[in-house]
């Protein structure tokens, strides 16, 4: 029997509630006649660790999780700690340290979800957004000078390398090629950002020649937001820079009904390091500890984790269970307009897995 070693990093806020729920669901899945099992190791990194140690994770933290098969991550964010410290000190430290350069965010309207696009059917919104996850606007290059003076200056420099753009374009084209529609939209802003984004466009043209069966187009990021709302069926797979895809994927999740149901995977496609899977909803301190968090985003992230581990049948079982519970309004949490609690949704998914 295969044993998958999973690092669990709940992080902050409701991450401490949804990650244990994800562990319960994965354990139930493994117990139901599967030929694999999970070995979970939890790491208490995040805001509480920062208050105790002055940093979000230990200096040797990456070494502690390097040998894992995958990482299940909750959230990074604490209202008492500046956001740039929580982000750079934990999530980005892992993403960049393990070169998880492809951030993959599937979005579709799940059964029973009342999405805001009233003229949009479930088949009209079925997207995957590929986010360049290692450089671009989040490269961390820049600085501040003359702080507190009228001449203060602050810079953040977007760094795009040909190698970085080529590999994310190739990943996106390959992903689009694997989907039924074989369609890719390359998101850009080369009308205003006339250096890095022009190279982005040029690399897209060059890489596209390797995938003649993929139909692709180019869209300015501002126009893409309108297209997502007005013509959702015209999109399938999208690829964008770190900042652009960060914004577009939150819009996509909202259009699909709630940020609480949206998953993401931070992938090292070459599998040199463990990849990391997480819900995108953030730490949500306003509902922390109340048992109100929607665990569906975590469960869907677990589906992506299973697919990455090479367990497609188990992933399909879990996704089917998720779709069954979202179809039942009695199992909707507050973000979906219901009154169900985290434990209710978790128990319902486990019950369906046990009955399959």
Protein backbone atom coordinates (compact mmCIF):
# COMPACT_ATOMS: atom_id res chain seq x y z
CA UNK A 1 0.00 0.00 0.00
CA UNK A 2 1.30 3.44 -0.95
CA UNK A 3 1.80 6.02 1.77
CA UNK A 4 1.59 9.70 0.85
CA UNK A 5 3.31 12.09 3.22
CA UNK A 6 1.33 15.33 3.46
CA UNK A 7 2.53 18.47 5.22
CA UNK A 8 -0.45 20.32 6.74
CA UNK A 9 0.05 24.04 7.38
CA UNK A 10 -3.23 25.51 8.65
CA UNK A 11 -1.72 28.99 8.94
CA UNK A 12 -4.05 31.68 10.22
CA UNK A 13 -7.73 32.30 10.90
CA UNK A 14 -10.16 29.78 9.43
CA UNK A 15 -7.25 27.85 7.96
CA UNK A 16 -7.10 26.18 11.39
CA UNK A 17 -10.65 24.91 10.82
CA UNK A 18 -10.72 23.95 7.15
CA UNK A 19 -7.38 22.14 6.98
CA UNK A 20 -8.34 19.63 9.72
CA UNK A 21 -11.62 19.16 7.84
CA UNK A 22 -9.61 18.41 4.70
CA UNK A 23 -7.55 15.86 6.61
CA UNK A 24 -10.73 14.14 7.82
CA UNK A 25 -12.06 13.88 4.29
CA UNK A 26 -8.79 12.54 2.89
CA UNK A 27 -8.61 9.97 5.68
CA UNK A 28 -12.16 8.82 4.94
CA UNK A 29 -11.33 8.56 1.27
CA UNK A 30 -8.24 6.45 1.96
CA UNK A 31 -10.15 4.20 4.37
CA UNK A 32 -12.81 3.42 1.78
CA UNK A 33 -11.03 0.61 -0.03
CA UNK A 34 -8.21 2.64 -1.56
CA UNK A 35 -4.75 1.20 -2.09
CA UNK A 36 -3.08 4.19 -0.46
CA UNK A 37 -3.01 5.92 2.89
CA UNK A 38 -1.97 9.33 4.17
CA UNK A 39 0.61 10.28 6.74
CA UNK A 40 -0.06 13.83 7.92
CA UNK A 41 2.45 16.07 9.66
CA UNK A 42 1.15 19.40 10.97
CA UNK A 43 3.23 22.56 11.19
CA UNK A 44 2.01 25.44 13.36
CA UNK A 45 3.51 28.22 11.27
CA UNK A 46 1.77 31.54 10.74
CA UNK A 47 0.74 34.52 12.85
CA UNK A 48 0.98 32.73 16.18
CA UNK A 49 4.46 31.47 15.29
CA UNK A 50 5.42 35.05 14.38
CA UNK A 51 4.29 36.37 17.76
CA UNK A 52 6.36 33.73 19.52
CA UNK A 53 9.45 33.73 17.29
CA UNK A 54 9.47 36.96 15.26
CA UNK A 55 9.07 35.12 11.95
CA UNK A 56 6.25 33.29 10.17
CA UNK A 57 8.14 30.00 9.87
CA UNK A 58 11.51 28.69 11.05
CA UNK A 59 14.63 29.34 9.00
CA UNK A 60 14.93 25.62 8.25
CA UNK A 61 11.22 25.23 7.53
CA UNK A 62 11.66 24.38 3.87
CA UNK A 63 14.00 21.54 4.77
CA UNK A 64 11.37 20.15 7.16
CA UNK A 65 8.82 19.77 4.35
CA UNK A 66 11.08 19.17 1.35
CA UNK A 67 10.61 15.40 1.51
CA UNK A 68 6.81 15.53 1.58
CA UNK A 69 4.67 14.36 -1.33
CA UNK A 70 2.42 17.43 -1.14
CA UNK A 71 1.48 20.36 1.10
CA UNK A 72 -2.05 21.25 2.23
CA UNK A 73 -2.10 24.94 3.17
CA UNK A 74 -4.81 26.96 4.92
CA UNK A 75 -4.24 30.70 4.80
CA UNK A 76 -1.73 33.43 5.63
CA UNK A 77 -3.07 36.64 7.08
CA UNK A 78 -3.46 38.17 10.53
CA UNK A 79 -5.02 41.58 11.26
CA UNK A 80 -2.33 42.26 13.87
CA UNK A 81 0.59 41.63 11.48
CA UNK A 82 1.30 43.62 8.29
CA UNK A 83 0.11 41.73 5.21
CA UNK A 84 3.47 41.86 3.45
CA UNK A 85 5.06 40.06 6.41
CA UNK A 86 2.46 37.28 6.54
CA UNK A 87 2.55 36.75 2.77
CA UNK A 88 6.29 36.91 2.17
CA UNK A 89 7.14 35.17 5.41
CA UNK A 90 5.11 32.02 4.76
CA UNK A 91 3.17 31.38 1.57
CA UNK A 92 5.54 33.10 -0.87
CA UNK A 93 8.55 31.72 0.98
CA UNK A 94 7.26 28.22 0.24
CA UNK A 95 6.12 28.97 -3.32
CA UNK A 96 9.41 30.58 -4.31
CA UNK A 97 11.60 28.27 -2.24
CA UNK A 98 10.14 25.25 -4.02
CA UNK A 99 9.86 26.98 -7.43
CA UNK A 100 6.11 26.33 -7.61
CA UNK A 101 5.95 28.48 -10.71
CA UNK A 102 2.52 27.42 -11.96
CA UNK A 103 -0.48 28.50 -9.93
CA UNK A 104 -3.58 26.70 -11.24
CA UNK A 105 -7.09 27.85 -10.33
CA UNK A 106 -10.07 25.94 -11.75
CA UNK A 107 -13.42 27.72 -11.67
CA UNK A 108 -16.86 26.44 -12.51
CA UNK A 109 -20.38 26.72 -11.16
CA UNK A 110 -20.99 23.74 -8.90
CA UNK A 111 -24.47 22.15 -8.68
CA UNK A 112 -26.87 24.07 -6.46
CA UNK A 113 -24.77 27.25 -6.31
CA UNK A 114 -26.60 30.52 -6.99
CA UNK A 115 -23.99 32.31 -9.07
CA UNK A 116 -24.46 36.04 -9.77
CA UNK A 117 -24.42 35.70 -13.57
CA UNK A 118 -28.09 34.98 -14.10
CA UNK A 119 -27.78 34.44 -17.85
CA UNK A 120 -24.88 32.03 -17.41
CA UNK A 121 -25.38 28.29 -17.22
CA UNK A 122 -22.92 25.92 -15.50
CA UNK A 123 -21.46 24.88 -18.84
CA UNK A 124 -20.82 28.51 -19.78
CA UNK A 125 -18.42 29.07 -16.90
CA UNK A 126 -15.81 26.33 -16.79
CA UNK A 127 -12.40 27.94 -16.66
CA UNK A 128 -8.86 27.24 -15.52
CA UNK A 129 -6.69 30.26 -14.78
CA UNK A 130 -2.93 29.66 -14.94
CA UNK A 131 -1.01 32.22 -12.90
CA UNK A 132 2.71 32.76 -13.26
CA UNK A 133 3.73 32.22 -9.66
CA UNK A 134 7.43 32.98 -9.34
CA UNK A 135 8.26 36.39 -10.76
CA UNK A 136 6.41 39.28 -12.45
CA UNK A 137 4.89 41.87 -10.14
CA UNK A 138 5.59 39.71 -7.07
CA UNK A 139 9.30 39.24 -7.69
CA UNK A 140 10.09 41.28 -4.59
CA UNK A 141 12.47 43.63 -6.39
CA UNK A 142 12.31 47.25 -5.26
CA UNK A 143 12.78 49.38 -2.19
CA UNK A 144 12.06 52.57 -0.30
CA UNK A 145 14.23 55.61 0.38
CA UNK A 146 13.85 58.85 2.35
CA UNK A 147 11.02 57.34 4.41
CA UNK A 148 8.86 59.90 6.16
CA UNK A 149 10.13 62.82 4.09
CA UNK A 150 8.32 64.65 1.28
CA UNK A 151 10.81 63.20 -1.20
CA UNK A 152 10.10 59.61 -0.12
CA UNK A 153 10.20 57.14 -3.00
CA UNK A 154 9.01 53.54 -3.19
CA UNK A 155 9.47 51.14 -6.09
CA UNK A 156 8.27 47.68 -7.00
CA UNK A 157 9.79 46.35 -10.18
CA UNK A 158 8.03 43.69 -12.21
CA UNK A 159 10.58 41.15 -13.39
CA UNK A 160 9.80 38.94 -16.38
CA UNK A 161 12.48 36.57 -17.65
CA UNK A 162 12.29 34.80 -20.98
CA UNK A 163 12.86 31.47 -19.22
CA UNK A 164 10.07 32.19 -16.73
CA UNK A 165 7.61 33.31 -19.39
CA UNK A 166 8.43 30.41 -21.70
CA UNK A 167 7.84 27.80 -19.03
CA UNK A 168 4.49 29.21 -17.86
CA UNK A 169 3.30 29.66 -21.46
CA UNK A 170 4.29 26.11 -22.30
CA UNK A 171 2.51 24.84 -19.18
CA UNK A 172 -0.64 26.79 -20.08
CA UNK A 173 -0.68 25.65 -23.71
CA UNK A 174 -0.17 22.06 -22.60
CA UNK A 175 -3.02 22.35 -20.08
CA UNK A 176 -5.30 23.90 -22.70
CA UNK A 177 -4.37 21.09 -25.07
CA UNK A 178 -5.53 18.55 -22.48
CA UNK A 179 -8.98 20.11 -22.11
CA UNK A 180 -11.87 19.37 -24.50
CA UNK A 181 -12.04 22.81 -26.11
CA UNK A 182 -8.26 23.16 -26.62
CA UNK A 183 -8.55 26.92 -26.20
CA UNK A 184 -6.26 29.42 -24.46
CA UNK A 185 -6.54 33.15 -23.77
CA UNK A 186 -3.26 34.94 -23.10
CA UNK A 187 -3.92 37.91 -20.81
CA UNK A 188 -1.65 40.91 -21.30
CA UNK A 189 -1.27 44.66 -20.79
CA UNK A 190 1.27 45.31 -23.51
CA UNK A 191 -0.46 48.49 -24.69
CA UNK A 192 0.73 50.24 -21.51
CA UNK A 193 3.56 48.05 -20.20
CA UNK A 194 5.70 48.23 -23.29
CA UNK A 195 8.73 46.20 -22.25
CA UNK A 196 8.02 43.14 -20.10
CA UNK A 197 4.51 42.56 -21.40
CA UNK A 198 5.59 42.98 -25.01
CA UNK A 199 8.11 40.19 -24.41
CA UNK A 200 5.27 38.19 -22.78
CA UNK A 201 3.27 38.57 -26.00
CA UNK A 202 6.20 37.65 -28.20
CA UNK A 203 6.93 34.50 -26.21
CA UNK A 204 3.26 33.50 -26.46
CA UNK A 205 3.46 33.68 -30.25
CA UNK A 206 6.66 31.62 -30.30
CA UNK A 207 5.37 28.92 -27.92
CA UNK A 208 2.02 28.69 -29.72
CA UNK A 209 3.81 27.23 -32.73
CA UNK A 210 4.55 24.11 -30.63
CA UNK A 211 0.79 23.58 -30.12
CA UNK A 212 -0.90 23.90 -33.53
CA UNK A 213 -4.04 22.16 -32.25
CA UNK A 214 -4.63 24.81 -29.55
CA UNK A 215 -6.76 27.78 -30.59
CA UNK A 216 -5.60 30.88 -28.77
CA UNK A 217 -6.22 34.59 -28.53
CA UNK A 218 -4.84 37.59 -26.66
CA UNK A 219 -6.85 39.86 -24.35
CA UNK A 220 -5.93 42.98 -22.40
CA UNK A 221 -6.46 42.37 -18.69
CA UNK A 222 -8.98 45.17 -18.26
CA UNK A 223 -11.01 43.93 -21.24
CA UNK A 224 -10.75 40.40 -19.84
CA UNK A 225 -12.67 41.39 -16.70
CA UNK A 226 -15.57 42.55 -18.88
CA UNK A 227 -15.35 39.43 -21.03
CA UNK A 228 -15.55 37.20 -17.94
CA UNK A 229 -18.81 38.89 -16.99
CA UNK A 230 -20.39 39.48 -20.41
CA UNK A 231 -19.14 36.50 -22.42
CA UNK A 232 -18.08 33.78 -19.96
CA UNK A 233 -18.65 30.98 -22.48
CA UNK A 234 -15.97 32.48 -24.75
CA UNK A 235 -13.25 31.59 -22.22
CA UNK A 236 -11.74 28.26 -21.23
CA UNK A 237 -8.07 28.29 -20.16
CA UNK A 238 -6.37 31.59 -19.33
CA UNK A 239 -2.75 32.44 -18.57
CA UNK A 240 -1.67 35.68 -16.93
CA UNK A 241 1.09 37.26 -14.87
CA UNK A 242 1.28 36.97 -11.11
CA UNK A 243 -0.72 40.12 -10.30
CA UNK A 244 -3.16 39.95 -13.21
CA UNK A 245 -4.12 36.34 -12.51
CA UNK A 246 -4.36 37.01 -8.78
CA UNK A 247 -7.08 39.58 -9.45
CA UNK A 248 -8.82 37.68 -12.25
CA UNK A 249 -9.05 34.48 -10.24
CA UNK A 250 -10.84 36.22 -7.35
CA UNK A 251 -13.30 37.68 -9.84
CA UNK A 252 -13.74 34.21 -11.32
CA UNK A 253 -14.47 32.70 -7.90
CA UNK A 254 -17.03 35.41 -7.12
CA UNK A 255 -18.74 34.85 -10.47
CA UNK A 256 -18.93 31.14 -9.67
CA UNK A 257 -20.72 31.88 -6.40
CA UNK A 258 -18.22 32.35 -3.58
CA UNK A 259 -14.53 32.59 -2.76
CA UNK A 260 -15.29 29.94 -0.15
CA UNK A 261 -15.54 27.19 -2.76
CA UNK A 262 -12.49 28.05 -4.87
CA UNK A 263 -9.32 25.91 -4.86
CA UNK A 264 -5.81 26.45 -6.12
CA UNK A 265 -2.63 24.50 -6.65
CA UNK A 266 0.90 25.90 -6.50
CA UNK A 267 2.63 23.46 -8.80
CA UNK A 268 6.21 22.49 -9.53
CA UNK A 269 5.51 20.76 -12.87
CA UNK A 270 8.96 19.16 -12.89
CA UNK A 271 8.20 17.56 -9.48
CA UNK A 272 11.56 18.48 -7.98
CA UNK A 273 9.79 19.72 -4.85
CA UNK A 274 6.39 19.15 -3.20
CA UNK A 275 3.51 21.15 -4.66
CA UNK A 276 1.11 23.04 -2.41
CA UNK A 277 -2.70 23.07 -2.49
CA UNK A 278 -4.94 25.60 -0.77
CA UNK A 279 -8.34 27.29 -0.77
CA UNK A 280 -8.16 30.89 -1.95
CA UNK A 281 -10.55 32.41 0.59
CA UNK A 282 -8.01 33.87 3.02
CA UNK A 283 -7.96 33.82 6.82
CA UNK A 284 -11.42 35.42 7.43
CA UNK A 285 -10.75 36.43 11.03
CA UNK A 286 -14.31 37.76 11.35
CA UNK A 287 -15.68 34.21 11.45
CA UNK A 288 -12.66 32.45 12.96
CA UNK A 289 -13.50 29.94 15.66
CA UNK A 290 -17.24 30.06 15.03
CA UNK A 291 -17.49 26.90 12.93
CA UNK A 292 -18.94 28.85 10.01
CA UNK A 293 -16.16 28.50 7.43
CA UNK A 294 -16.96 26.87 4.11
CA UNK A 295 -14.63 23.87 3.71
CA UNK A 296 -15.55 23.22 0.05
CA UNK A 297 -12.56 25.22 -1.24
CA UNK A 298 -10.29 23.00 0.84
CA UNK A 299 -12.03 19.82 -0.32
CA UNK A 300 -11.70 20.87 -3.97
CA UNK A 301 -8.03 21.66 -3.28
CA UNK A 302 -7.75 18.08 -2.00
CA UNK A 303 -9.16 16.92 -5.34
CA UNK A 304 -6.32 18.77 -7.08
CA UNK A 305 -3.84 17.24 -4.61
CA UNK A 306 -5.09 13.74 -5.44
CA UNK A 307 -4.86 14.40 -9.16
CA UNK A 308 -1.29 15.62 -8.72
CA UNK A 309 -0.40 12.47 -6.76
CA UNK A 310 -1.68 10.33 -9.64
CA UNK A 311 -4.93 9.19 -7.99
CA UNK A 312 -7.57 10.26 -10.55
CA UNK A 313 -10.22 7.77 -9.41
CA UNK A 314 -10.02 8.94 -5.81
CA UNK A 315 -10.10 12.55 -7.00
CA UNK A 316 -13.24 11.85 -9.04
CA UNK A 317 -14.91 10.19 -6.02
CA UNK A 318 -14.24 13.21 -3.87
CA UNK A 319 -15.36 15.68 -6.55
CA UNK A 320 -18.62 13.76 -6.99
CA UNK A 321 -19.23 13.93 -3.23
CA UNK A 322 -18.56 17.67 -3.26
CA UNK A 323 -21.05 18.21 -6.08
CA UNK A 324 -23.68 16.20 -4.22
CA UNK A 325 -23.44 18.32 -1.11
CA UNK A 326 -23.37 21.67 -2.94
CA UNK A 327 -26.56 20.57 -4.72
CA UNK A 328 -28.30 20.44 -1.32
CA UNK A 329 -29.18 23.96 -0.07
CA UNK A 330 -29.38 22.63 3.50
CA UNK A 331 -25.61 22.10 3.31
CA UNK A 332 -24.77 25.63 2.20
CA UNK A 333 -22.68 27.71 4.58
CA UNK A 334 -23.27 31.42 5.18
CA UNK A 335 -21.19 32.61 2.22
CA UNK A 336 -23.63 30.72 -0.01
CA UNK A 337 -26.71 32.06 1.76
CA UNK A 338 -27.24 29.02 3.99
CA UNK A 339 -26.90 28.15 7.65
CA UNK A 340 -24.79 24.98 7.57
CA UNK A 341 -21.67 24.77 9.68
CA UNK A 342 -18.20 23.56 8.76
CA UNK A 343 -18.78 20.31 10.63
CA UNK A 344 -22.10 19.71 8.83
CA UNK A 345 -20.53 20.00 5.38
CA UNK A 346 -17.54 17.86 6.39
CA UNK A 347 -19.74 15.11 7.82
CA UNK A 348 -21.95 15.14 4.72
CA UNK A 349 -18.98 14.70 2.37
CA UNK A 350 -17.59 11.87 4.50
CA UNK A 351 -21.00 10.17 4.60
CA UNK A 352 -21.21 10.24 0.82
CA UNK A 353 -17.69 8.88 0.47
CA UNK A 354 -18.54 6.03 2.85
CA UNK A 355 -21.64 5.15 0.84
CA UNK A 356 -19.87 4.96 -2.50
